Coordinates of C-alpha atoms in Angstrom, one line a residue:
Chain V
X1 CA -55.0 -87.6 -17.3
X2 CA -53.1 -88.9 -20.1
X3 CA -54.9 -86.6 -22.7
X4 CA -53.5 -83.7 -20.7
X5 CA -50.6 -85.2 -20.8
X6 CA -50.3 -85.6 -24.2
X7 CA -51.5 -82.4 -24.8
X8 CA -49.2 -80.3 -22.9
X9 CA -46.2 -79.5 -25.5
X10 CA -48.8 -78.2 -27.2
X11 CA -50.1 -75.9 -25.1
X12 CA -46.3 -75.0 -23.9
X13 CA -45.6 -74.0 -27.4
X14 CA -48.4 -72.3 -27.9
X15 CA -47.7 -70.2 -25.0
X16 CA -43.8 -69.9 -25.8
X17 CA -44.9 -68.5 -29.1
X18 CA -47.4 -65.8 -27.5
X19 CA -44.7 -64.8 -25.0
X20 CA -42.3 -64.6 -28.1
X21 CA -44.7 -62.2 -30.4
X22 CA -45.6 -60.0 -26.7
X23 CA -42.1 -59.6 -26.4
X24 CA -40.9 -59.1 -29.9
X25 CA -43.0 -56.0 -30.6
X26 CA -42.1 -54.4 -27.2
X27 CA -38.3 -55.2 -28.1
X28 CA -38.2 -54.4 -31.3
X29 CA -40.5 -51.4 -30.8
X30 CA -42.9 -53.1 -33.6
X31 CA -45.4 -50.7 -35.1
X32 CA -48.8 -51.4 -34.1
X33 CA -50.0 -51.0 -37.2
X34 CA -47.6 -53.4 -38.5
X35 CA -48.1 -56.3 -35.6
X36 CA -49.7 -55.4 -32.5
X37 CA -49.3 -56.1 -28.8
X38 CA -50.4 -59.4 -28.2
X39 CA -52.0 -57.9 -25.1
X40 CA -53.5 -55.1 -26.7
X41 CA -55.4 -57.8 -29.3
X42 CA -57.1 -59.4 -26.8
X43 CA -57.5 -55.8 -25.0
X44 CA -59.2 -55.1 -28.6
X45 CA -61.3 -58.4 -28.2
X46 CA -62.5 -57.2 -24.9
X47 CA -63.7 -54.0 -26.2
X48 CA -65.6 -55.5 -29.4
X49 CA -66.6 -58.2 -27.4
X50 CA -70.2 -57.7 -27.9
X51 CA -69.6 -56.7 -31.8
X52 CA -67.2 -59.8 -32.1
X53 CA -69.7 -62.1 -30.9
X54 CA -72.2 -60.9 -33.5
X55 CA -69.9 -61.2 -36.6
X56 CA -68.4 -64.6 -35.0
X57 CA -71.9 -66.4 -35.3
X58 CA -72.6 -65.0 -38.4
X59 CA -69.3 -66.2 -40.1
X60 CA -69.8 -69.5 -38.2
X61 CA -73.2 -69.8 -39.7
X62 CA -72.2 -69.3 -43.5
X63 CA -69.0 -72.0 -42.4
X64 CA -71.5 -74.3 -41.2
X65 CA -74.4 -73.7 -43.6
X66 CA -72.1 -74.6 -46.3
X67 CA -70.7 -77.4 -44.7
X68 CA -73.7 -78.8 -44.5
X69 CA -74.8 -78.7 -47.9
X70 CA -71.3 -79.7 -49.2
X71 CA -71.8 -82.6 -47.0
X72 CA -75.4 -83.5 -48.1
X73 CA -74.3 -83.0 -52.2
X74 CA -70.8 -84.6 -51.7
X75 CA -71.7 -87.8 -50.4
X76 CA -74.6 -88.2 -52.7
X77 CA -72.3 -87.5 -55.7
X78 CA -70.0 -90.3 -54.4
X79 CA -73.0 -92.3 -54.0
X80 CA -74.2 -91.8 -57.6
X81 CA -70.0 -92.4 -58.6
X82 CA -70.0 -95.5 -56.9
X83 CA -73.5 -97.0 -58.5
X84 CA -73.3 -96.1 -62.0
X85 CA -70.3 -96.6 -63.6
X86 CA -70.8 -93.9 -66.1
X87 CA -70.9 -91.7 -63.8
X88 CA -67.4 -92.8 -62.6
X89 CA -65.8 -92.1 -65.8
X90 CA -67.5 -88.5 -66.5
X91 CA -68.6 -87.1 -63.3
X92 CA -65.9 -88.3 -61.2
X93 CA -62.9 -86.9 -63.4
X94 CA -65.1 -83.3 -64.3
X95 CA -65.0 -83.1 -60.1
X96 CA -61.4 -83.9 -59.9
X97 CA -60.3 -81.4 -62.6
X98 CA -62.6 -79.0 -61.4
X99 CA -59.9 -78.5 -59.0
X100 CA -57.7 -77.0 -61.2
X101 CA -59.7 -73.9 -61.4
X102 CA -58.4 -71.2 -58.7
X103 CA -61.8 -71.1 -56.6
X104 CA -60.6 -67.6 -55.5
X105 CA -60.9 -66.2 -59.4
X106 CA -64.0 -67.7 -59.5
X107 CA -65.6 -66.6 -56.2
X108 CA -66.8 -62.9 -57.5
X109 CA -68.6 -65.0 -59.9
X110 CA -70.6 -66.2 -56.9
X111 CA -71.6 -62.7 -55.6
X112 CA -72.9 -62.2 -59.2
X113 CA -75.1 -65.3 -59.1
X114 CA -76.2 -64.9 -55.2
X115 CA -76.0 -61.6 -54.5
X116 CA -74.4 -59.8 -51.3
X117 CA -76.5 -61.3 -48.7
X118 CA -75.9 -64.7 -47.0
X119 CA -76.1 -67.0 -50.4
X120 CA -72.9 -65.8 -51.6
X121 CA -70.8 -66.4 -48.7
X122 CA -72.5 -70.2 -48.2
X123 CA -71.8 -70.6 -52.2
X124 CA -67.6 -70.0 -51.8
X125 CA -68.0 -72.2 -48.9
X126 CA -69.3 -75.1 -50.4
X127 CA -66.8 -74.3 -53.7
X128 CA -63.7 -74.6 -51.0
X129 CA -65.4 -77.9 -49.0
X130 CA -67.6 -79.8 -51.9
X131 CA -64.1 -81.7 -53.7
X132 CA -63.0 -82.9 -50.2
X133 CA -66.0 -84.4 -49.0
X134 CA -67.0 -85.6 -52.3
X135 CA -63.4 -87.4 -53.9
X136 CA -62.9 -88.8 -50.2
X137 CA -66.1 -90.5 -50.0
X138 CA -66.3 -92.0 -52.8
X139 CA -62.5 -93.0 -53.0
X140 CA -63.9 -94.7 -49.9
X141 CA -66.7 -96.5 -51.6
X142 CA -64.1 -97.2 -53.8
X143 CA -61.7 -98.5 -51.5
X144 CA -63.9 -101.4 -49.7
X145 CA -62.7 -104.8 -49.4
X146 CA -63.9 -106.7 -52.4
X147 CA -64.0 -110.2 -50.4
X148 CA -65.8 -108.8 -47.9
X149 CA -68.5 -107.8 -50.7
X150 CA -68.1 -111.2 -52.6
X151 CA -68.4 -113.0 -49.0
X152 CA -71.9 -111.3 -48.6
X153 CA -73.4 -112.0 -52.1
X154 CA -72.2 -115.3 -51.5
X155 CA -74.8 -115.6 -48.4
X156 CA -77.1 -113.5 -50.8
X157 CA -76.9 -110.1 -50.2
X158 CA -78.8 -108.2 -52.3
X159 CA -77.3 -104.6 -53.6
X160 CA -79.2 -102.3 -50.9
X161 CA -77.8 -104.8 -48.6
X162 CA -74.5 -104.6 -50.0
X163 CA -74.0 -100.9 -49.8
X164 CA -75.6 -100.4 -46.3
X165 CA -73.5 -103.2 -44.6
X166 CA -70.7 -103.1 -46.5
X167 CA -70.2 -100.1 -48.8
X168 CA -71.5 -97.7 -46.7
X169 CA -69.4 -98.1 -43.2
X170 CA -66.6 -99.1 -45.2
X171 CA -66.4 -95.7 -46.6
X172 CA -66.6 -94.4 -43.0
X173 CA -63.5 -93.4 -42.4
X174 CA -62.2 -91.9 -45.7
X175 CA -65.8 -89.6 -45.2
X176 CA -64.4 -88.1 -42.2
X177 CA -60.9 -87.3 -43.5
X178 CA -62.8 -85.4 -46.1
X179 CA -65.2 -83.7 -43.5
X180 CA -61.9 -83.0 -41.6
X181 CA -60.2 -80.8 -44.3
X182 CA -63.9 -79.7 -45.5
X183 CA -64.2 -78.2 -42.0
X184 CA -61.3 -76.3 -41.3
X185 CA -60.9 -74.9 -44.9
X186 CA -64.7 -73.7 -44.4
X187 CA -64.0 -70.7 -42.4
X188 CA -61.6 -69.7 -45.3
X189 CA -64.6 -69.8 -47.6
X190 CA -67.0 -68.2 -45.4
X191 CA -64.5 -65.0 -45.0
X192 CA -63.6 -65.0 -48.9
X193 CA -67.2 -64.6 -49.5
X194 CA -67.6 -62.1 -47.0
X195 CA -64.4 -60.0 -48.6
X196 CA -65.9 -60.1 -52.4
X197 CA -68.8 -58.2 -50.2
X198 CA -70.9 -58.3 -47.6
X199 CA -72.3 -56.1 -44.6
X200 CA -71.2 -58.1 -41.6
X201 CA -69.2 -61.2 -41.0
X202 CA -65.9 -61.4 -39.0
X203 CA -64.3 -61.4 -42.6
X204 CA -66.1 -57.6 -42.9
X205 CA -64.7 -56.9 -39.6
X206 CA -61.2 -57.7 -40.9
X207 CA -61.5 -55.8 -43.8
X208 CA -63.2 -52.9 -42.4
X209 CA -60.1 -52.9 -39.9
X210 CA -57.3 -53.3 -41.9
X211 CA -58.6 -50.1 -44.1
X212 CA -58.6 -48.0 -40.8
X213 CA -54.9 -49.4 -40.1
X214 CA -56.4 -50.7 -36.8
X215 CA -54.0 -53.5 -36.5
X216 CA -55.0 -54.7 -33.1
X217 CA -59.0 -55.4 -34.3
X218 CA -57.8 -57.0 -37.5
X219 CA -55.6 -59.4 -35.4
X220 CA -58.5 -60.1 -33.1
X221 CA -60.6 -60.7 -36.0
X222 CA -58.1 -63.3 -37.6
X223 CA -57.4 -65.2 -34.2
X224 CA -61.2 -65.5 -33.7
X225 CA -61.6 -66.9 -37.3
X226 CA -58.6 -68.9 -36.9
X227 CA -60.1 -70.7 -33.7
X228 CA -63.0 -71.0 -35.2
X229 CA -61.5 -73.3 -38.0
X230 CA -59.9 -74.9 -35.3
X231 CA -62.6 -75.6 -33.5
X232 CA -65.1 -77.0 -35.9
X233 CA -62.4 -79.7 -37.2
X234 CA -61.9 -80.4 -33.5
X235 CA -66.2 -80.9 -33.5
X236 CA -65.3 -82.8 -36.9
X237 CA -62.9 -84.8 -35.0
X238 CA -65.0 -86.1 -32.2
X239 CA -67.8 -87.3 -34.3
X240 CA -65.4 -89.3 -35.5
X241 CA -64.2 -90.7 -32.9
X242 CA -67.9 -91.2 -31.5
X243 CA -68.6 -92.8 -34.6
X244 CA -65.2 -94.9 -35.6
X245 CA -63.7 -95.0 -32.2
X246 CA -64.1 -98.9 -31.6
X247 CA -62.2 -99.4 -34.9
X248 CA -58.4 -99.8 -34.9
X249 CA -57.0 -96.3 -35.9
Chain J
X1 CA -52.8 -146.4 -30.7
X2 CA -55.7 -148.0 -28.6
X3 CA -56.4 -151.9 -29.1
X4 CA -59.8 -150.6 -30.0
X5 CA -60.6 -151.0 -33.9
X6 CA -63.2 -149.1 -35.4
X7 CA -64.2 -149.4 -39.0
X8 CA -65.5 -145.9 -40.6
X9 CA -69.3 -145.8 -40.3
X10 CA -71.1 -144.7 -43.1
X11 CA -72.3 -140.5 -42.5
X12 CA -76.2 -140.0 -42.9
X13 CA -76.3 -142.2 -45.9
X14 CA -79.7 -139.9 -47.2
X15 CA -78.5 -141.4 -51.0
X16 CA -79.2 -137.3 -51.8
X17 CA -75.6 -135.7 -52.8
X18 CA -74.5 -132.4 -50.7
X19 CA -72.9 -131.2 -53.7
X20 CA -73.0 -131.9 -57.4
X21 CA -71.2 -130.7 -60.1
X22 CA -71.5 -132.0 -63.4
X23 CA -69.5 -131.2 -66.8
X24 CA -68.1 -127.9 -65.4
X25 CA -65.9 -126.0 -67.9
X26 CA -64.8 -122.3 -67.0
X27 CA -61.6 -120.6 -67.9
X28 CA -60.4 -116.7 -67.4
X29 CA -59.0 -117.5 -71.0
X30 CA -60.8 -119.1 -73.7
X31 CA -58.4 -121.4 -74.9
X32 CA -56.8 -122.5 -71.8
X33 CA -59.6 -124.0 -69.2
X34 CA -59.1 -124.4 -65.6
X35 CA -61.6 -126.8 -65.2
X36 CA -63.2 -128.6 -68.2
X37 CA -65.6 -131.2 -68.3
X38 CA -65.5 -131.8 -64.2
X39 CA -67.8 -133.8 -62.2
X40 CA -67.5 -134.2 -58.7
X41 CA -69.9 -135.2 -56.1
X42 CA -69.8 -135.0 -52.5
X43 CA -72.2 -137.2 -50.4
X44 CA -73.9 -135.3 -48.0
X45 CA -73.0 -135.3 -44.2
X46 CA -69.2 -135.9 -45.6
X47 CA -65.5 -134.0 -44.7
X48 CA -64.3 -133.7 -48.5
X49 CA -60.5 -132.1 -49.1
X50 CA -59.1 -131.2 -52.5
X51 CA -55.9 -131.4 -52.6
X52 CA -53.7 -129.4 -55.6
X53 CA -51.1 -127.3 -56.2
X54 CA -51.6 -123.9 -55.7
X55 CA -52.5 -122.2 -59.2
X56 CA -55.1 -124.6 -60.4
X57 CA -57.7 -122.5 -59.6
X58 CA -58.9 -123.7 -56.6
X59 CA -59.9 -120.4 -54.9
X60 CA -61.6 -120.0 -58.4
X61 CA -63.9 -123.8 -58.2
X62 CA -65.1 -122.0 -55.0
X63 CA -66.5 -119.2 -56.3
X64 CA -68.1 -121.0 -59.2
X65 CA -69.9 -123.3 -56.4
X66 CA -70.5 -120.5 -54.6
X67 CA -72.3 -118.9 -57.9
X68 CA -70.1 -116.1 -57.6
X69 CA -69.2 -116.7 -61.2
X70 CA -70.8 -118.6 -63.7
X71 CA -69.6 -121.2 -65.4
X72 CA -69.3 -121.7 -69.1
X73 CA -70.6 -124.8 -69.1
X74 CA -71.8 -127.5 -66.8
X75 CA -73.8 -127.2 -63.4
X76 CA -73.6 -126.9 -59.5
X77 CA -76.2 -128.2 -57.7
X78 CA -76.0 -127.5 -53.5
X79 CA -79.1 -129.3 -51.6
X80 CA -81.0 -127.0 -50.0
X81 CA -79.2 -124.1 -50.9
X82 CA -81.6 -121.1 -51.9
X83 CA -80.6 -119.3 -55.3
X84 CA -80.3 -115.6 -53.8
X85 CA -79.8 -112.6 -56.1
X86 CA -75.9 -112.5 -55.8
X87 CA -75.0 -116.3 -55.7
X88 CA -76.4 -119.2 -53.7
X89 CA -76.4 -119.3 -50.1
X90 CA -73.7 -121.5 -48.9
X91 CA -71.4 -121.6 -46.4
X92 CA -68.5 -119.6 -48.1
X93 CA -65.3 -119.6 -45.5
X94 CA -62.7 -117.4 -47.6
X95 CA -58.7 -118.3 -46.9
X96 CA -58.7 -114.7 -44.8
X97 CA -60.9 -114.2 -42.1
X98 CA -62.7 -110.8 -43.7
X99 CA -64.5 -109.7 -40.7
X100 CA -66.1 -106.5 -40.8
X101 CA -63.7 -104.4 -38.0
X102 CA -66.3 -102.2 -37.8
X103 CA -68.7 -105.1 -36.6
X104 CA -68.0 -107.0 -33.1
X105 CA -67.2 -110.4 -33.0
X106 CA -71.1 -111.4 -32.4
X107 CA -72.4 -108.8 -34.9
X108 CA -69.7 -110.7 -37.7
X109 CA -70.9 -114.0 -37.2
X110 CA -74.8 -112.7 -37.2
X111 CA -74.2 -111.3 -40.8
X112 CA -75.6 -114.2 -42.8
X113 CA -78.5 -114.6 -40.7
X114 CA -79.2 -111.0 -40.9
X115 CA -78.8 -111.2 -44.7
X116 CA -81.3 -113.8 -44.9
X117 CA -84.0 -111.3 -43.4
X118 CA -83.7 -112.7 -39.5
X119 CA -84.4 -109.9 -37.2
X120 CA -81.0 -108.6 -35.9
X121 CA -82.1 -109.2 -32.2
X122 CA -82.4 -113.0 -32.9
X123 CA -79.7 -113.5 -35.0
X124 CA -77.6 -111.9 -32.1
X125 CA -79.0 -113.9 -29.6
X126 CA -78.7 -117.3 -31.9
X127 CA -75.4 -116.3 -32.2
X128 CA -74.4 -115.8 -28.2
X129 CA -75.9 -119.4 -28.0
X130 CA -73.0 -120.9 -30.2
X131 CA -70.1 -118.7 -29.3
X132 CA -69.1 -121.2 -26.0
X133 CA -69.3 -124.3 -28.3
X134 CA -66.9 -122.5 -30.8
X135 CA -64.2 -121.8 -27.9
X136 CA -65.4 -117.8 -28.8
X137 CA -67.2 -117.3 -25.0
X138 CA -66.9 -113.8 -23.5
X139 CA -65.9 -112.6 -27.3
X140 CA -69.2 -111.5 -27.9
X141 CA -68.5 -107.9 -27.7
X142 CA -64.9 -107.7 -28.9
X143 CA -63.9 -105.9 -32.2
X144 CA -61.9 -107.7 -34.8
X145 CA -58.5 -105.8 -34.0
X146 CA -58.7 -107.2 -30.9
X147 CA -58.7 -111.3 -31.6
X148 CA -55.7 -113.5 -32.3
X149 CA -55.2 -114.8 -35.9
X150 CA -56.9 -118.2 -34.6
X151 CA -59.8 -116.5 -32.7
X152 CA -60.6 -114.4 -36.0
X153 CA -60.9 -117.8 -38.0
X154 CA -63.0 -119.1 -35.8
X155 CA -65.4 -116.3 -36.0
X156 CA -65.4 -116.6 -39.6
X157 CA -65.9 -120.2 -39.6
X158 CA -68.9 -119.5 -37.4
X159 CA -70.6 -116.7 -39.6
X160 CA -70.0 -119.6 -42.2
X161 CA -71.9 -122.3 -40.4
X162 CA -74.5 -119.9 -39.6
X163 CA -75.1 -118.5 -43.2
X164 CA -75.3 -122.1 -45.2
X165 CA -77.4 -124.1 -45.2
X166 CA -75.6 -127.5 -45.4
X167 CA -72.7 -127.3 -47.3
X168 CA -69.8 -125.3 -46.2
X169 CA -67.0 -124.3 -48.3
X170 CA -63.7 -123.7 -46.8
X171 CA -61.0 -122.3 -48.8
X172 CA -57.3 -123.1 -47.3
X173 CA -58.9 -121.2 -44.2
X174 CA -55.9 -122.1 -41.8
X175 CA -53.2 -121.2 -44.4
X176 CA -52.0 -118.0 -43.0
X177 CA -51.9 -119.4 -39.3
X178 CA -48.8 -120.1 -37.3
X179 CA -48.0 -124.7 -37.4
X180 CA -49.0 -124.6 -33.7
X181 CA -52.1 -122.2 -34.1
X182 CA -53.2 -124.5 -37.0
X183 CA -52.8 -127.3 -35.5
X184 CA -55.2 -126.5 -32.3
X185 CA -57.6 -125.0 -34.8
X186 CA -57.9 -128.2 -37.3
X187 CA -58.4 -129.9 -33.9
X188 CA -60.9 -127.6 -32.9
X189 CA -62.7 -127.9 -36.7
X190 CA -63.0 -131.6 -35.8
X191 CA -64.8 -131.3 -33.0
X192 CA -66.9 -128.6 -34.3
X193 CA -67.8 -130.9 -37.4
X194 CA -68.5 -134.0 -35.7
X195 CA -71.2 -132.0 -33.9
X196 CA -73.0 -130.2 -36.5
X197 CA -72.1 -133.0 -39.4
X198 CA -72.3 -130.1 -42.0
X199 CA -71.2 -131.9 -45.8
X200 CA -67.9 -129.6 -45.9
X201 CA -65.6 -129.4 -48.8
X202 CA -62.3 -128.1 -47.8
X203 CA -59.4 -127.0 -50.0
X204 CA -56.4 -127.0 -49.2
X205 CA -52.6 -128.2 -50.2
X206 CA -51.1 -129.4 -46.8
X207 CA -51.8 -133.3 -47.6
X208 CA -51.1 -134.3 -43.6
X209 CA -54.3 -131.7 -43.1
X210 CA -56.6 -133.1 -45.7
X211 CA -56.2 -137.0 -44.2
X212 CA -56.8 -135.8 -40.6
X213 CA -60.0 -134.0 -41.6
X214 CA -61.2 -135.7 -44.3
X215 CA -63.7 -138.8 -45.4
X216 CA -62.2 -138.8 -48.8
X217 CA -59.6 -136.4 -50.2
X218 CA -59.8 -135.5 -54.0
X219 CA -56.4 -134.9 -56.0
X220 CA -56.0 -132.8 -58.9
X221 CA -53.2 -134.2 -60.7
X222 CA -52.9 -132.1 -63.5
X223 CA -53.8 -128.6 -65.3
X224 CA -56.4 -128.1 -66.7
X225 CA -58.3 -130.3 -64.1
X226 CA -61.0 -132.8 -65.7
X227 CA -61.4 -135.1 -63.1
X228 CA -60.3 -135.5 -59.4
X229 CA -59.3 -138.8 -58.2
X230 CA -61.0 -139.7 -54.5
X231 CA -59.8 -141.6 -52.4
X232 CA -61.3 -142.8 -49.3
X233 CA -59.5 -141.7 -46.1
X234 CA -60.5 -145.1 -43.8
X235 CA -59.3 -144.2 -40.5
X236 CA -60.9 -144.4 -37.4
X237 CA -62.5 -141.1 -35.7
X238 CA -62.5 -139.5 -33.5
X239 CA -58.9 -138.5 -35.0
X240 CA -56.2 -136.6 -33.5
X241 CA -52.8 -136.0 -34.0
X242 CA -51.9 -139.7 -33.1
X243 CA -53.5 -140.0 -36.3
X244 CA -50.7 -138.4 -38.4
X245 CA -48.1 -141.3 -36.9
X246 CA -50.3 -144.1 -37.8
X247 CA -49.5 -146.9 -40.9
X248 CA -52.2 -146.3 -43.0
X249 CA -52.0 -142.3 -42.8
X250 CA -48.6 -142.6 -44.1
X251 CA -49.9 -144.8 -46.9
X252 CA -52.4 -142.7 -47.7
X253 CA -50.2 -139.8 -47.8
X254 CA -47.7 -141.9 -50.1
X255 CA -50.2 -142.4 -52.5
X256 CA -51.4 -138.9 -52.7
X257 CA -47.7 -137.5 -53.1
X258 CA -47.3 -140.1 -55.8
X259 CA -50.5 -138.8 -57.7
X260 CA -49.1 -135.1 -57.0
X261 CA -45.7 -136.1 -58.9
X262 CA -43.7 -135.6 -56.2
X263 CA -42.4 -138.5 -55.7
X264 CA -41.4 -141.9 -57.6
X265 CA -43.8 -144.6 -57.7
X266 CA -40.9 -147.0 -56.4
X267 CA -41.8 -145.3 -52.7
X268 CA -44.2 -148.2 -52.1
X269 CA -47.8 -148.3 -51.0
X270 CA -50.7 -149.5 -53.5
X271 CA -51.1 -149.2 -57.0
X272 CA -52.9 -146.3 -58.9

């Protein structure tokens, strides 16, 4: 009851806003090429439905393909940050800087090396979603309470023990902050890849769209990728909670 | 207090120290030493306090007799302590509580035995046996978060006990607790230690603390520390806080102040 509760502004705006845009475009008498109908997008999502779906779990399965690995590789380079501190001082700064490099520039380069099938798209993915899972987690080995590490070797823990009861769930939190922003960036990466090319995808849908000047499908197309973000840091979310949720937030 | 007089028995005379330290130099600089050339011995079954002003490295002599850091010169001998990979395995009690929050209050106090390869079930259950003793029953399954500061020390003082063998080392542990809250809990350690008789050596620099607790309190005088000067706290247990008020605490206390510099030696009380 109180979730609901605290959810409903929320909702309420969300709801203001549609009635807003609806009304703005009949008011205005808003091209539809320009912004359409919010009526006629979801009329447009009713029609594709079928087409939607397919493009929707594709796209999804790039996001969540690359996720995945971004997960796997970031956390292990935080793990090989935290144990070898030579690793700290090269690895950990190249990772950093590396953000300084516009991933969008270097996305085509991604379609060269992959190709235009799936690999490409899951490649920009894990560009836009490796740095956050990666710096996070090992900012969170990072971050652990030393006396809590000196209080364990002092009843002899040994360093496996050390990082799986204290490194390791210390870092817990600052993981999922990463996964957090990793997740709802992903669906950004997924539909760059699919742009630089591709044959299906909701970011192909878009695309395809917006070159027939179909404004209603490309809005549909965006408000499905956008609750797609949406939803997978909300999936993001919960694990955490199942995860952390005893802990004080 | 009571007409009843009661002279201190000697504690599991065994003639075998709890602790030993002999010759101990270490310094975070070179030329100026913390510690040089200390012994110190604590007899085993005994409630030993240091008493010093805060920056002489107390926090510091812990961790070298917890083999946390090695000293330059000199040695620590614990009996019965087992020489792990880390540091020995004592009883380690650090000024704050450090629980794990993402561990429950039983899961915290298991962690030593855990550590020392018990299976978790067993150490869980050893630890569910204790808890009432402690003043902890029906904590079992609460998160750190959700203790008192007092309640949290007293968890940490039990993952202590249960991780050492017979020598705990308690650094200032009630420092950052309210006078009231530290008061119930020194009470509460007294209890606690006349049932288990561990050989504990307790730092601290509230002198009216150390004489409650203590057998004999040890005073470092002056930086670097060489030698501490023990002296024999003779009064009667059980002690409580009718303790404090009595003749011979206040002697006591007198003498230590006077060893601290803080006060003239024309305040009375014996001769040092």
């Amino acid at each position: 009851m109180k979730q609901v509760k605290d959810k409903l502004p929320i909702l309420l705006f969300i709801l203001l806003l549609a009635a807003l845009w609806e009304l703005s475009t009949i008011v205005f008498h808003i091209p539809a090429y320009i912004v359409p109908r919010l009526s006629d997008v979801f009329a447009a999502m009713g029609r594709h439905a079928g087409l939607l779906g397919k493009h929707f779990v594709l796209t999804l399965g790039e996001a969540l393909l690359g996720l995945a690995i971004s997960v796997l590789c970031g956390v292990m380079s935080a793990i090989w940050i935290e144990s070898s501190s030579l690793a700290r001082k090269t690895i950990y700064p190249l990772i950093v800087a590396s953000q300084t490099i516009p991933i969008i520039a270097l996305s085509p380069i991604m379609v060269m090396w992959f190709g235009y099938e799936i690999g490409s798209k899951v490649a920009v993915v894990i560009l836009f979603t490796f740095f956050p899972v990666a710096v996070n987690t090992a900012d969170g080995f990072r971050a652990a309470d030393k006396e809590i590490g000196e209080l364990l070797r002092s009843m002899g823990a040994g360093r496996a023990q050390l990082f799986l009861k204290w490194k390791l769930p210390s870092a817990l939190p600052s993981f999922f902050t990463g996964l957090k922003m990793a997740a709802a960036i992903s669906v950004g990466g997924a539909t760059l890849g699919e742009w630089l090319g591709g044959e299906s995808g909701l970011g192909v849908y878009t695309k395809r769209a917006a070159n027939m000047l179909r404004g209603d499908d490309v809005f549909a197309g965006v408000l499905l990728l956008s609750f797609m973000g949406i939803a997978l840091f909300i999936a993001a979310q919960i694990i955490e909670r199942l995860v952390l949720g005893h802990r004080r937030a | 207090m009571s007409g009843r007089t009661i002279t201190p028995e000697p504690r599991q005379e065994t003639g075998l120290p709890g602790l030993s330290v002999q010759g101990l130099t270490y310094g975070f600089e070179s030329d100026k030493p913390l510690f040089e050339g200390l012994d110190l011995e604590v007899p085993k079954g005994q409630f030993v306090s240091i008493v010093a002003a805060s920056g002489m490295g107390k926090t510091t002599l812990f961790r070298l007799l917890a083999g946390l850091l090695q000293p330059e010169s000199g040695t620590v001998t614990v009996a019965g302590a087992a020489e792990g990979p880390g540091g020995r395995s004592i009883g380690y009690m650090p000024q704050r509580d450090c629980l794990m929050p993402w561990r429950t209050v039983q899961d915290n106090a298991a962690i030593g035995l855990e550590l020392a390869g018990m299976a978790r079930r067993e150490a869980r259950r050893k630890v569910l046996e204790l808890l009432p003793e402690l003043g902890l029953a029906g904590t079992a399954s609460k998160y750190p978060h959700e203790l008192s500061g007092g309640m949290r020390q007293r968890v940490s003082f039990l993952r202590s006990l249960l991780a050492g063998g017979e020598l705990l080392l308690l650094d200032e542990p009630f420092s950052a607790l309210d006078a009231m809250t530290r008061s119930s809990l020194q009470q509460w350690l007294l209890e606690v230690w006349e049932k288990h008789r561990k050989t504990i050596l307790f730092i601290t620099h509230d002198i009216d603390e150390a004489l409650l607790l203590s057998d004999q309190v040890l005073v470092a005088a002056s930086a670097p520390i060489r030698k501490l000067v023990p002296m024999m706290v003779d009064l009667p247990r059980p002690r409580t806080y009718e303790t404090t008020l009595a003749e011979n605490f206040v002697y006591l206390k007198r003498r230590i102040l006077r060893q601290l510099g803080r006060i003239g030696s024309s305040g009375g009380g014996g001769d040092e």
